[in-house]
Amino acid sequence: MKRFANLKRLGFFTRLLDEAPPAERYRFAAEQIVRAEKAGLDSAWIAQHHFHEREGGLPSPFTFLGYVAAQTSRIRLGTGIVTLPLENAVRVAEDAAVLDLICNGRFELGVGTGGNPSAFAAFGLDSTQRNEIFARNLEIVRAALTGKPLDGGDTLYPQRPQLDGRIWQATFSVAGGARAGKAGDGLLLSRTQPRTKEAPAATLAEIQNPIIDAYLAALPKGAEPRIMASRSVFVADDHVEAMRLADIGLRRALPQFMKGGHLPPGETLEEMITAFDTHVGAADAVVASLRADATLERITDLVFQAHSVDAPHPYILRSIELVAEKVAPALGWTRTAPDVALAG
């Protein structure tokens, strides 16, 4: 029975895509993170998206995580991700430092280059320059957090040098994996990635293992790897009910999926589940599905999200419980005692 020996931490991820008005989306997401803490999960992550409510419902991650921090005490809170090219780097460092202080060192800063090209235009930026802007902004964030003088001579207040060791970089590419490794940062791997026309049947592991290889090869000697994989996971008590909800959610998500560069899936639910890299069903079926994902043999952190099934809120709450109770322990995760926070 395969268990992932390197798996240290389990997290919940939300893109805040509940079928609800924005205020309810935020309330539901907070309730889901509170439930994740009660279930013993180690971390909770939220995504930042500007403008496009079908891609993600949250443009202001620091504000939201401050709200969640007041309702939790142990679970680590992370951004997956802050779209760094669209942000003022000094403000990111300031917000991250304040948030980390008010949540007692529980914050994890995930950053990436992402973002819709039209969002870059709205911010007066050229999306083709995202990598250069990202690199420049990340350098400023590091300098600010660690107390180095910024342009003009000022230094950040409050300084939070500890956060320099809790930066994660998201990437779809081998070059991005090498960049994260060279910096000694954590590596964030996506729940799915588009397949090429040359390899339409490639597994997610075949795409992501070369990214991990590049990350590990570039990691400074003695640095501890931090490799997080996000995965689409939805678990229900009844397998048939889980598949019914998956059919609704995946078909609803299909237009956005295609806009993201993915190849057309087949018409059947099974073909869509495969195309979306989704692990869905009763607990035993999800355990078997995740065990077939060879990437997970190499990660330190597994973070699961209900997207693209995006079942109604009560089902997501129950899925969080079932992952913690039945799925993750079968994969090698051990629940942390409620009064023990992860080392920061």
PDB file of C-alpha atoms in Angstrom, residues 42 74 336-343:
ATOM      1  CA  ASP A  42      -1.529  22.277   8.958  1.00  0.00           C
ATOM      2  CA  ARG A  74      -2.924  27.319  14.952  1.00  0.00           C
ATOM      3  CA  THR A 336      -0.307  17.551  14.275  1.00  0.00           C
ATOM      4  CA  ALA A 337      -1.501  17.908  17.879  1.00  0.00           C
ATOM      5  CA  PRO A 338      -3.999  20.789  18.150  1.00  0.00           C
ATOM      6  CA  ASP A 339      -1.739  22.870  20.376  1.00  0.00           C
ATOM      7  CA  VAL A 340       1.404  22.452  18.266  1.00  0.00           C
ATOM      8  CA  ALA A 341       2.071  24.920  15.453  1.00  0.00           C
ATOM      9  CA  LEU A 342       4.534  24.194  12.689  1.00  0.00           C
ATOM     10  CA  ALA A 343       7.967  25.712  13.043  1.00  0.00           C
TER      11      ALA A 343
END
